[in-house]
GROMACS .gro file of C-alpha atoms in nm:
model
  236
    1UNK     CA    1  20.101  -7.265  -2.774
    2UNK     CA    2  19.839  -7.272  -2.496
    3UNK     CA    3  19.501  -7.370  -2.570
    4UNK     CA    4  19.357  -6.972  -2.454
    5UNK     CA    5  19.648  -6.841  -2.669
    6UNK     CA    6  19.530  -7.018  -2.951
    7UNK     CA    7  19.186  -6.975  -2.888
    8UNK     CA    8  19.247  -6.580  -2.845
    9UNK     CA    9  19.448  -6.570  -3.192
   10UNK     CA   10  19.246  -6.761  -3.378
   11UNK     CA   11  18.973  -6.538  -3.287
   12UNK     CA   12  19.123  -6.177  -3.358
   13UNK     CA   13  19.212  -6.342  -3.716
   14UNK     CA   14  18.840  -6.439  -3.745
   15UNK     CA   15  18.763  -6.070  -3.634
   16UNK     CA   16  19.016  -5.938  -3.883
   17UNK     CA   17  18.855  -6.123  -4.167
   18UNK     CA   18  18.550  -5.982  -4.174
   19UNK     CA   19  18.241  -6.059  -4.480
   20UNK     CA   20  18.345  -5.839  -4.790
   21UNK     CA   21  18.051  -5.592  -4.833
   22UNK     CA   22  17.854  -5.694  -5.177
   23UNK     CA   23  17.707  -5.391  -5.390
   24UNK     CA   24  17.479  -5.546  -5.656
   25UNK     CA   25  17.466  -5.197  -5.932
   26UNK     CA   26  17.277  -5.039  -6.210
   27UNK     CA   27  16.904  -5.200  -6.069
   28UNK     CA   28  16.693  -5.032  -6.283
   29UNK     CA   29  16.344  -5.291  -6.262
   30UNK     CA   30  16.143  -5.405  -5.977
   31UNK     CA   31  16.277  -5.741  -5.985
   32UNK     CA   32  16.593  -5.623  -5.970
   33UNK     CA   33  16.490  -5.507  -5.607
   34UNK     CA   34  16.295  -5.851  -5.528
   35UNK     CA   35  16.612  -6.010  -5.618
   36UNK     CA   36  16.808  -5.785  -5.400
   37UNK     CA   37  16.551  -5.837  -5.134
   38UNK     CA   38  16.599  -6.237  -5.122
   39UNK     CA   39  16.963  -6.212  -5.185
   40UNK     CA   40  17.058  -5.927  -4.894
   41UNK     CA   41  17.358  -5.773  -5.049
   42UNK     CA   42  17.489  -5.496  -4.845
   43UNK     CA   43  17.467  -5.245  -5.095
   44UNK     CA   44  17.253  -5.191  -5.447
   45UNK     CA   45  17.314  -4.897  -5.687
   46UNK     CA   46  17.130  -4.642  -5.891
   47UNK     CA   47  17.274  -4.492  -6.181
   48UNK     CA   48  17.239  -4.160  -6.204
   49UNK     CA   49  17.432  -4.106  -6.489
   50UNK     CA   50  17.210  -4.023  -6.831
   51UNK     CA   51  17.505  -4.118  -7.057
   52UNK     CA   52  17.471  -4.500  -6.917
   53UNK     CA   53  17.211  -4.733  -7.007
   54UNK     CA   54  17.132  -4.800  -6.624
   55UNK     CA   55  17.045  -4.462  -6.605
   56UNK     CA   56  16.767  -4.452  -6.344
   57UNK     CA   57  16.544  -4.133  -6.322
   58UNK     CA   58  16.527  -3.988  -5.969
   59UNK     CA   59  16.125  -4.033  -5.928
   60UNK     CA   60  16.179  -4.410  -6.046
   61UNK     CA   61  16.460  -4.450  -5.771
   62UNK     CA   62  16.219  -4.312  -5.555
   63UNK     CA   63  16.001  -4.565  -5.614
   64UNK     CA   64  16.198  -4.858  -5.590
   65UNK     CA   65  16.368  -4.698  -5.285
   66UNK     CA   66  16.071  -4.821  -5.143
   67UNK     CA   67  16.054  -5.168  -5.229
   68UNK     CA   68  16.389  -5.211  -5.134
   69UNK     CA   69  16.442  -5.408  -4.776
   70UNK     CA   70  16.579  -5.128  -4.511
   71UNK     CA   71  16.838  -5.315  -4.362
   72UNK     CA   72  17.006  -5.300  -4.764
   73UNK     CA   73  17.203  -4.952  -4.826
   74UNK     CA   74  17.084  -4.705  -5.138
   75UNK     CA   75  17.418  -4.580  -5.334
   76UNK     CA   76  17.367  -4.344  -5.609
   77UNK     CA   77  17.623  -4.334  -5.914
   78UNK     CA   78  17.677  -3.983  -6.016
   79UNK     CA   79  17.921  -3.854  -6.293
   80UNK     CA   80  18.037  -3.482  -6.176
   81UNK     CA   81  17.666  -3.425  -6.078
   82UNK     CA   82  17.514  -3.075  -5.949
   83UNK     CA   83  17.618  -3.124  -5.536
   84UNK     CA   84  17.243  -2.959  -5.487
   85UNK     CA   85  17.116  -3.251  -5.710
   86UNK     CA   86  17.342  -3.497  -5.458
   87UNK     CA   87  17.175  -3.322  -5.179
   88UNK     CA   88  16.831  -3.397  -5.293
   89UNK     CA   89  16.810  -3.733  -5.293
   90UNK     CA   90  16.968  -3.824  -4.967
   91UNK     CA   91  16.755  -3.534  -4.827
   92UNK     CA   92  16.427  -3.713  -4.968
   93UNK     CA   93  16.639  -4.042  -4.855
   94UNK     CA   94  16.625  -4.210  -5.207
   95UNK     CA   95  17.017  -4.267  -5.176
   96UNK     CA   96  17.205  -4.407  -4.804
   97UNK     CA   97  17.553  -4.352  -5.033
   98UNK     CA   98  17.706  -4.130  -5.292
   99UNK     CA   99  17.917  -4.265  -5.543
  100UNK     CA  100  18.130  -4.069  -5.738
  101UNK     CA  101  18.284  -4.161  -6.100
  102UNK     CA  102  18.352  -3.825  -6.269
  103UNK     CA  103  18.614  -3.588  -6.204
  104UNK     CA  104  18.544  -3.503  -5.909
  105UNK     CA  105  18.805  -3.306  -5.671
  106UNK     CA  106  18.906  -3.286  -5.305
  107UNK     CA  107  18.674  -2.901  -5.274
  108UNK     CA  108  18.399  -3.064  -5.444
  109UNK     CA  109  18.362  -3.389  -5.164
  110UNK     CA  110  18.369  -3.127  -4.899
  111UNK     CA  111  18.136  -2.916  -5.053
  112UNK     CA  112  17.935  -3.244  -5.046
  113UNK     CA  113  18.010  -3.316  -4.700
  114UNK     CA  114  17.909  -2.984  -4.565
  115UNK     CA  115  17.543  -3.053  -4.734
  116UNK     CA  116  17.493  -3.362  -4.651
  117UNK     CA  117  17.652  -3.419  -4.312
  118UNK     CA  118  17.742  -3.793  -4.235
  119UNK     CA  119  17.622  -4.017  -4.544
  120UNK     CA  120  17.905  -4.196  -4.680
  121UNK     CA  121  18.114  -4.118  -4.981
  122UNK     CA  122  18.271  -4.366  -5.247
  123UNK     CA  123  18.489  -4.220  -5.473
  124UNK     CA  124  18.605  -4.429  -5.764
  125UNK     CA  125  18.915  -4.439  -5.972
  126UNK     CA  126  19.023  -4.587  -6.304
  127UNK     CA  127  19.308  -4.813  -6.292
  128UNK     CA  128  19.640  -4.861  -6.553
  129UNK     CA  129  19.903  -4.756  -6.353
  130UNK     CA  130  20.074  -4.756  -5.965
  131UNK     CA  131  20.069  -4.373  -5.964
  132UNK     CA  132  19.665  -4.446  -6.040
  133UNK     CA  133  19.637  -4.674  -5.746
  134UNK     CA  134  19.851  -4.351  -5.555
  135UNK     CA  135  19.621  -4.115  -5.621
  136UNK     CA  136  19.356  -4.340  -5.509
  137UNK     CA  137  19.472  -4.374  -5.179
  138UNK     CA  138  19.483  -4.005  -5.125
  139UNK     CA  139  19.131  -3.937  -5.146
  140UNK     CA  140  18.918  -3.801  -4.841
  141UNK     CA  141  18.584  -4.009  -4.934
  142UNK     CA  142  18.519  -4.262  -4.706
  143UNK     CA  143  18.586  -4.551  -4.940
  144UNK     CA  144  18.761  -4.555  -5.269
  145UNK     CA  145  18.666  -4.747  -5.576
  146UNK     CA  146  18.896  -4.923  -5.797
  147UNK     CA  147  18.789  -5.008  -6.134
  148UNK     CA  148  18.883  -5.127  -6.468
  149UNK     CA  149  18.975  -4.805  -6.736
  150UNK     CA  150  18.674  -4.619  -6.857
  151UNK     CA  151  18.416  -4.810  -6.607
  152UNK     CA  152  18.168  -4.992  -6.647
  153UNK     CA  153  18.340  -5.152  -6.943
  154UNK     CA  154  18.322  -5.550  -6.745
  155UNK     CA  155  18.711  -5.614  -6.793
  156UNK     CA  156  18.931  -5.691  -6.540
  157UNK     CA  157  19.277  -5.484  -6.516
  158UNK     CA  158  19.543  -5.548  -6.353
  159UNK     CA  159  19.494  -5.626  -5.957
  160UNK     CA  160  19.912  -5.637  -5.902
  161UNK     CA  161  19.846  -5.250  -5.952
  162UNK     CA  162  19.692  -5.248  -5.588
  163UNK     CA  163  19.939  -5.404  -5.406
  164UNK     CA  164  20.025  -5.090  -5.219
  165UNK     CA  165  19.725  -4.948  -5.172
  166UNK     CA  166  19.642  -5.006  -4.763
  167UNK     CA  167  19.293  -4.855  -4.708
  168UNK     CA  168  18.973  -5.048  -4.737
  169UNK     CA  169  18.897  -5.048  -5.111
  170UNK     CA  170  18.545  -5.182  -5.322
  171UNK     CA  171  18.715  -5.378  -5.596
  172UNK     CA  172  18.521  -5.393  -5.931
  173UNK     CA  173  18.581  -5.450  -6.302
  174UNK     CA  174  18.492  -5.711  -6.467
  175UNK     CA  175  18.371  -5.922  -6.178
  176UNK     CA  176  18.159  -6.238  -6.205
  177UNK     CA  177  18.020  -6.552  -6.030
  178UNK     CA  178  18.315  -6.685  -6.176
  179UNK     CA  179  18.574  -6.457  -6.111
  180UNK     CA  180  18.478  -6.329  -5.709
  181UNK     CA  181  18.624  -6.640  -5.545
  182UNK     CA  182  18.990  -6.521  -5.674
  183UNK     CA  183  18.922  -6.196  -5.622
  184UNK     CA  184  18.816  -6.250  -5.244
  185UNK     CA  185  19.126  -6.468  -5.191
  186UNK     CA  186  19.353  -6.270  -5.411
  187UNK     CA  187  19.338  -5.939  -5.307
  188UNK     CA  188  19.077  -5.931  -4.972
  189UNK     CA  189  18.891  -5.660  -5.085
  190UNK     CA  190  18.656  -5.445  -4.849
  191UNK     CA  191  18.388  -5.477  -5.055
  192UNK     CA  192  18.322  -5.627  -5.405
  193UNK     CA  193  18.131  -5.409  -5.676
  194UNK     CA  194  17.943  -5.591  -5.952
  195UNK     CA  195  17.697  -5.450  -6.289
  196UNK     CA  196  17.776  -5.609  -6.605
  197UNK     CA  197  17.902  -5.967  -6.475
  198UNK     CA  198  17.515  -6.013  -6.359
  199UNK     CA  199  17.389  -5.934  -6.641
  200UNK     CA  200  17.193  -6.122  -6.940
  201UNK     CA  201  17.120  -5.949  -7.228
  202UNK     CA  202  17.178  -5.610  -7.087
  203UNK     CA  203  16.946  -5.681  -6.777
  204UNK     CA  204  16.981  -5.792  -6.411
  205UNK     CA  205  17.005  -6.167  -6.430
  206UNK     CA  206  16.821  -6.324  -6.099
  207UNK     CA  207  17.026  -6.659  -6.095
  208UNK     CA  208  17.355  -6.447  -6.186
  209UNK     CA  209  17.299  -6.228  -5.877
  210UNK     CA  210  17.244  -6.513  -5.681
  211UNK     CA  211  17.532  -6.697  -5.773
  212UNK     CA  212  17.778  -6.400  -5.711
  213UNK     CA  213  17.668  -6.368  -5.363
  214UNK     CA  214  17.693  -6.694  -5.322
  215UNK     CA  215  18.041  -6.714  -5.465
  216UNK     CA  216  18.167  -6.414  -5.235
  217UNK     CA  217  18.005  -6.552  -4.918
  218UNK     CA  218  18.182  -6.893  -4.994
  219UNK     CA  219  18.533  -6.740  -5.071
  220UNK     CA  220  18.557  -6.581  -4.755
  221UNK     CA  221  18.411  -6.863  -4.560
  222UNK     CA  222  18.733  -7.070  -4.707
  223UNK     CA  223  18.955  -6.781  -4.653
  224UNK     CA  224  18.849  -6.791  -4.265
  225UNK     CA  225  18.914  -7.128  -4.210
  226UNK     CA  226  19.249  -7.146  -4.437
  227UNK     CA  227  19.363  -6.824  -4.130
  228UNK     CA  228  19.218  -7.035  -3.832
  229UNK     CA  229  19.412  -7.325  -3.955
  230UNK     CA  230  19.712  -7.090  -4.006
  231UNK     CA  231  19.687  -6.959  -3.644
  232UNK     CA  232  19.744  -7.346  -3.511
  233UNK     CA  233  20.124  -7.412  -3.402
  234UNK     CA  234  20.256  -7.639  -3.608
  235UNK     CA  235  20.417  -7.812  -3.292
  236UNK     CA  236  20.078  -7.936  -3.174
   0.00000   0.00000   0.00000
């Protein structure tokens, strides 16, 4: 193998594996943002959900909205929300990204579509079986979510169950510092979703969501050089 052939094939595999997006969810405090601030995930997450214990009212989003660096997208978790109540808060730009975790159908994200134009939709699905992962697949959001049964729960199911799922997916579910390197090299994810496994006590742990990022950003920087090394012929 020439030296520009290599060169040119290394490089389209360095293209190919691109960062994982981070999403850093549930912030509910000011230091949660700070943190996020320092940290630069690509994503953070308000809960909009009042069943969940992250629950964030929409005049405290607001606020924090604020404080939170621009370059860093806004999701907002809703649970088969009012689509005028979606509408809102990307009209008053408290939210970059709707996230969806109820039953929502295929009519009710193009109702959403049609009112709010080109923000991005995530929908997410629970996970037990390949017919789940199916069904995933199939939806028109932007992105799909994978997640463990129930959500939000912090346990891991069963990644094998993805295996023929070929879209860009956010993987979460039970996701830690500990637990994002194999993730990352298992199943190269587009994007890695994480509440509960940065968490102390119930609250947004600083050095936890430091150390996830971390772990993510390190993961892929192995997984790049393990497919540059890959690209080399063997003969040389």
């Amino acid at each position: 193998m020439t030296e520009s052939v290599r060169g040119r094939k290394a490089e389209e595999i360095s293209g190919a594996i691109r960062q994982p997006k981070i999403k850093l969810c549930g912030l509910t405090r000011s230091c949660d943002i700070r943190a996020a601030n320092e940290l630069k995930p690509d994503y953070i997450g308000f809960v909009f959900a009042p069943e969940s214990r992250r629950y964030v009212p929409p005049e405290k989003a607001a606020e924090l909205k604020q404080m939170l660096d621009p370059q860093i997208k806004a999701a907002g978790v809703f649970v088969d929300e009012d689509p005028q109540v979606i509408e809102d808060l990307v009209r008053r730009e408290v939210i970059d990204v709707v996230q969806l975790h109820g039953r929502e159908d295929e009519a009710y994200i193009h109702s959403l579509r049609e009112r709010m134009g080109s923000s991005l939709i995530i929908q997410a699905f629970s996970i037990s079986t390949e017919q789940d992962a199916k069904t995933a697949e199939k939806s028109s959001a932007d992105y799909i979510l994978v997640d463990s049964p129930g959500g939000g729960t912090g346990a891991v199911f069963d990644w094998k169950l993805l295996r023929k799922i070929s879209r860009p997916y956010f993987l979460a579910g039970g996701l830690t510092p500990g637990k994002a390197g194999d993730a990352i090299h298992t199943l190269r994810p587009y994007g890695v979703d994480v509440s509960s496994g940065i968490e102390t006590d119930g609250y947004k742990d600083r050095d936890k969501m430091a150390e996830f990022v971390l772990a993510v950003r390190q993961a892929n920087g192995g997984a790049k050089k393990h497919a540059l090394y890959s690209a080399q012929d063997p003969s040389d």
